Amino acid sequence: MKTTPLNLWKLVFYLLMGLTITLTSCSGKDGADGESIKGDQGPAGIDGNANVITSNWKQIQWSDPVPSEGNMYLDVPEVNLAEFVETGGLVMMYFQVTSTESVVTYALPFMYKTASLSFYTQTTDVADNIVLNMKDPDEQSIYDVQNTESFKIRYVLVPANVADQTGLADNIPPTFEDAKFLLGID
């Protein structure tokens, strides 16, 4: 019989302790306004994708093509392209092929049978451009890929600091989906 009152006293003691702690514990409103301890500034974080620039998907439109070769000049109004590349910025291009079954993207340069797609940057007195170039010695596909929803291109401009941090300079993502994931592009 002595164990029952002892257990009851323990229960009452623990309930009073819990009630006391609950009633006397601090709330977020306790303390004087403006009193806080500030620590030192932490190191800068890795830059996000705020400075990564992407174009929209564009249909291919050749400027004065010949049957075996075509060039498309893409204006890049977002940056001074020559300065961007000179300071280590990375230019990536993707080629999208849409069929009734799927949509597939490829990083440039890209080859299919005898056709090749590549790109380069060009600086002139008039403008800085990305030049899309397609060659096909069999003279069959240059005109087939232009002005159609089935074949499109898109550029991605990655600032030098982001390219260095992500290792893109040494390993271009093979598809645009991979680039989106790596760079956090919407």
Short mmCIF file of C-alpha atoms in Angstrom, two decimals:
data_model
loop_
_atom_site.label_atom_id
_atom_site.label_comp_id
_atom_site.label_asym_id
_atom_site.label_seq_id
_atom_site.Cartn_x
_atom_site.Cartn_y
_atom_site.Cartn_z
CA MET A 1 0.00 0.00 0.00
CA LYS A 2 2.89 2.37 0.56
CA THR A 3 3.84 2.21 -3.14
CA THR A 4 0.58 3.73 -4.38
CA PRO A 5 0.85 7.06 -2.48
CA LEU A 6 4.54 7.28 -3.43
CA ASN A 7 3.71 6.88 -7.15
CA LEU A 8 0.92 9.43 -6.78
CA TRP A 9 3.37 11.93 -5.21
CA LYS A 10 5.84 11.36 -8.05
CA LEU A 11 3.09 11.98 -10.59
CA VAL A 12 2.02 15.20 -8.83
CA PHE A 13 5.66 16.32 -8.58
CA TYR A 14 6.28 15.75 -12.31
CA LEU A 15 3.04 17.51 -13.25
CA LEU A 16 3.98 20.55 -11.13
CA MET A 17 7.49 20.61 -12.61
CA GLY A 18 6.07 20.46 -16.16
CA LEU A 19 3.55 23.19 -15.36
CA THR A 20 6.26 25.38 -13.79
CA ILE A 21 8.58 24.98 -16.78
CA THR A 22 5.76 25.69 -19.22
CA LEU A 23 4.61 28.84 -17.40
CA THR A 24 8.06 30.29 -16.81
CA SER A 25 9.75 29.44 -20.09
CA CYS A 26 10.66 32.33 -22.40
CA SER A 27 8.61 33.27 -25.39
CA GLY A 28 9.75 35.01 -28.53
CA LYS A 29 8.47 38.29 -27.10
CA ASP A 30 10.64 38.18 -24.00
CA GLY A 31 13.70 40.38 -23.83
CA ALA A 32 14.28 43.96 -24.87
CA ASP A 33 13.68 44.95 -28.47
CA GLY A 34 16.76 45.25 -30.60
CA GLU A 35 19.00 43.16 -28.37
CA SER A 36 20.65 40.48 -30.41
CA ILE A 37 24.10 39.15 -30.88
CA LYS A 38 25.35 39.32 -34.45
CA GLY A 39 28.01 36.96 -35.61
CA ASP A 40 30.61 37.58 -38.26
CA GLN A 41 29.61 37.61 -41.91
CA GLY A 42 29.88 34.12 -43.39
CA PRO A 43 31.71 33.34 -46.61
CA ALA A 44 29.98 34.14 -49.88
CA GLY A 45 27.92 31.29 -51.29
CA ILE A 46 28.15 29.80 -54.75
CA ASP A 47 26.45 31.97 -57.34
CA GLY A 48 23.20 30.54 -58.59
CA ASN A 49 21.88 30.67 -62.10
CA ALA A 50 20.90 34.35 -61.92
CA ASN A 51 23.44 35.25 -64.59
CA VAL A 52 22.91 32.24 -66.86
CA ILE A 53 21.19 33.41 -70.03
CA THR A 54 19.15 31.22 -72.36
CA SER A 55 17.44 32.06 -75.60
CA ASN A 56 14.07 30.72 -76.59
CA TRP A 57 13.94 27.80 -79.00
CA LYS A 58 14.31 29.28 -82.49
CA GLN A 59 13.52 27.85 -85.87
CA ILE A 60 16.52 27.61 -88.15
CA GLN A 61 16.67 30.24 -90.88
CA TRP A 62 19.74 30.20 -93.09
CA SER A 63 21.27 33.40 -94.48
CA ASP A 64 22.11 32.86 -98.16
CA PRO A 65 22.53 29.07 -98.01
CA VAL A 66 24.07 26.99 -100.72
CA PRO A 67 22.95 23.39 -101.10
CA SER A 68 25.84 22.00 -99.07
CA GLU A 69 26.25 24.69 -96.37
CA GLY A 70 24.19 27.17 -94.40
CA ASN A 71 24.87 29.81 -91.73
CA MET A 72 22.40 31.37 -89.32
CA TYR A 73 23.43 34.51 -87.42
CA LEU A 74 21.99 34.79 -83.93
CA ASP A 75 22.04 38.19 -82.29
CA VAL A 76 22.83 38.10 -78.57
CA PRO A 77 21.43 41.33 -77.14
CA GLU A 78 21.80 40.27 -73.48
CA VAL A 79 25.60 40.61 -73.26
CA ASN A 80 28.63 41.96 -75.06
CA LEU A 81 29.45 38.58 -76.56
CA ALA A 82 33.10 39.32 -77.34
CA GLU A 83 33.77 40.47 -73.77
CA PHE A 84 31.71 37.59 -72.36
CA VAL A 85 33.79 34.98 -74.20
CA GLU A 86 37.09 36.80 -73.60
CA THR A 87 36.53 36.74 -69.82
CA GLY A 88 35.90 32.98 -69.82
CA GLY A 89 32.15 32.85 -70.35
CA LEU A 90 30.87 29.66 -71.94
CA VAL A 91 28.55 29.52 -74.95
CA MET A 92 26.59 26.30 -75.41
CA MET A 93 24.19 25.49 -78.26
CA TYR A 94 21.51 22.83 -78.43
CA PHE A 95 19.71 21.35 -81.42
CA GLN A 96 16.16 20.06 -80.86
CA VAL A 97 14.54 17.46 -83.08
CA THR A 98 10.79 16.97 -82.70
CA SER A 99 8.97 14.02 -84.20
CA THR A 100 5.56 12.53 -83.61
CA GLU A 101 7.14 10.10 -81.13
CA SER A 102 9.56 12.30 -79.18
CA VAL A 103 11.51 15.49 -78.63
CA VAL A 104 15.27 14.99 -78.43
CA THR A 105 17.99 17.58 -77.86
CA TYR A 106 21.65 17.37 -78.75
CA ALA A 107 24.60 19.51 -77.73
CA LEU A 108 26.49 21.08 -80.64
CA PRO A 109 28.64 20.13 -82.38
CA PHE A 110 26.38 17.38 -83.69
CA MET A 111 26.72 14.96 -86.60
CA TYR A 112 24.09 12.86 -88.30
CA LYS A 113 25.20 10.71 -91.24
CA THR A 114 27.00 13.20 -93.53
CA ALA A 115 25.49 16.37 -92.01
CA SER A 116 27.21 18.32 -89.25
CA LEU A 117 25.99 21.21 -87.13
CA SER A 118 28.42 23.42 -85.27
CA PHE A 119 28.64 27.00 -84.06
CA TYR A 120 31.13 29.74 -83.35
CA THR A 121 31.07 33.31 -82.09
CA GLN A 122 31.78 36.20 -84.43
CA THR A 123 32.58 39.80 -83.57
CA THR A 124 32.20 42.48 -86.22
CA ASP A 125 31.94 46.26 -86.21
CA VAL A 126 28.18 45.89 -86.56
CA ALA A 127 27.30 43.13 -84.09
CA ASP A 128 28.41 40.19 -82.01
CA ASN A 129 26.78 36.97 -83.17
CA ILE A 130 26.64 33.30 -82.54
CA VAL A 131 26.86 31.66 -85.95
CA LEU A 132 25.14 28.32 -86.45
CA ASN A 133 26.78 26.41 -89.28
CA MET A 134 25.49 23.33 -91.04
CA LYS A 135 27.39 21.37 -93.68
CA ASP A 136 26.16 18.43 -95.68
CA PRO A 137 28.37 17.26 -98.55
CA ASP A 138 25.52 15.10 -99.85
CA GLU A 139 23.51 18.32 -100.31
CA GLN A 140 20.32 16.89 -98.91
CA SER A 141 19.45 18.30 -95.51
CA ILE A 142 20.35 22.01 -95.44
CA TYR A 143 16.96 23.13 -96.70
CA ASP A 144 15.06 20.38 -94.85
CA VAL A 145 15.86 21.74 -91.39
CA GLN A 146 14.93 25.39 -91.90
CA ASN A 147 11.57 27.04 -91.22
CA THR A 148 10.05 24.06 -89.50
CA GLU A 149 8.86 23.34 -85.97
CA SER A 150 10.67 19.99 -86.15
CA PHE A 151 14.18 21.49 -85.93
CA LYS A 152 15.10 24.28 -83.53
CA ILE A 153 18.16 25.67 -81.79
CA ARG A 154 18.81 27.42 -78.48
CA TYR A 155 21.86 29.01 -76.90
CA VAL A 156 22.89 29.02 -73.25
CA LEU A 157 25.40 31.59 -71.97
CA VAL A 158 27.15 30.60 -68.75
CA PRO A 159 29.32 33.21 -66.96
CA ALA A 160 32.92 32.21 -66.23
CA ASN A 161 32.41 31.86 -62.47
CA VAL A 162 29.44 29.49 -62.89
CA ALA A 163 31.25 27.52 -65.63
CA ASP A 164 34.25 27.08 -63.31
CA GLN A 165 32.17 26.07 -60.29
CA THR A 166 30.08 23.54 -62.21
CA GLY A 167 32.91 22.13 -64.32
CA LEU A 168 31.05 22.90 -67.54
CA ALA A 169 34.14 24.07 -69.39
CA ASP A 170 35.40 20.47 -69.35
CA ASN A 171 32.09 18.65 -69.62
CA ILE A 172 29.27 20.17 -71.70
CA PRO A 173 25.91 18.59 -70.79
CA PRO A 174 24.88 16.39 -73.74
CA THR A 175 21.22 17.47 -73.69
CA PHE A 176 19.40 20.65 -72.81
CA GLU A 177 17.55 18.75 -70.06
CA ASP A 178 20.92 17.93 -68.45
CA ALA A 179 21.95 21.60 -68.67
CA LYS A 180 18.63 22.66 -67.13
CA PHE A 181 19.14 20.31 -64.21
CA LEU A 182 22.80 21.25 -63.65
CA LEU A 183 22.22 25.00 -63.92
CA GLY A 184 18.75 25.19 -62.35
CA ILE A 185 17.20 26.66 -65.50
CA ASP A 186 13.42 26.83 -65.65
#
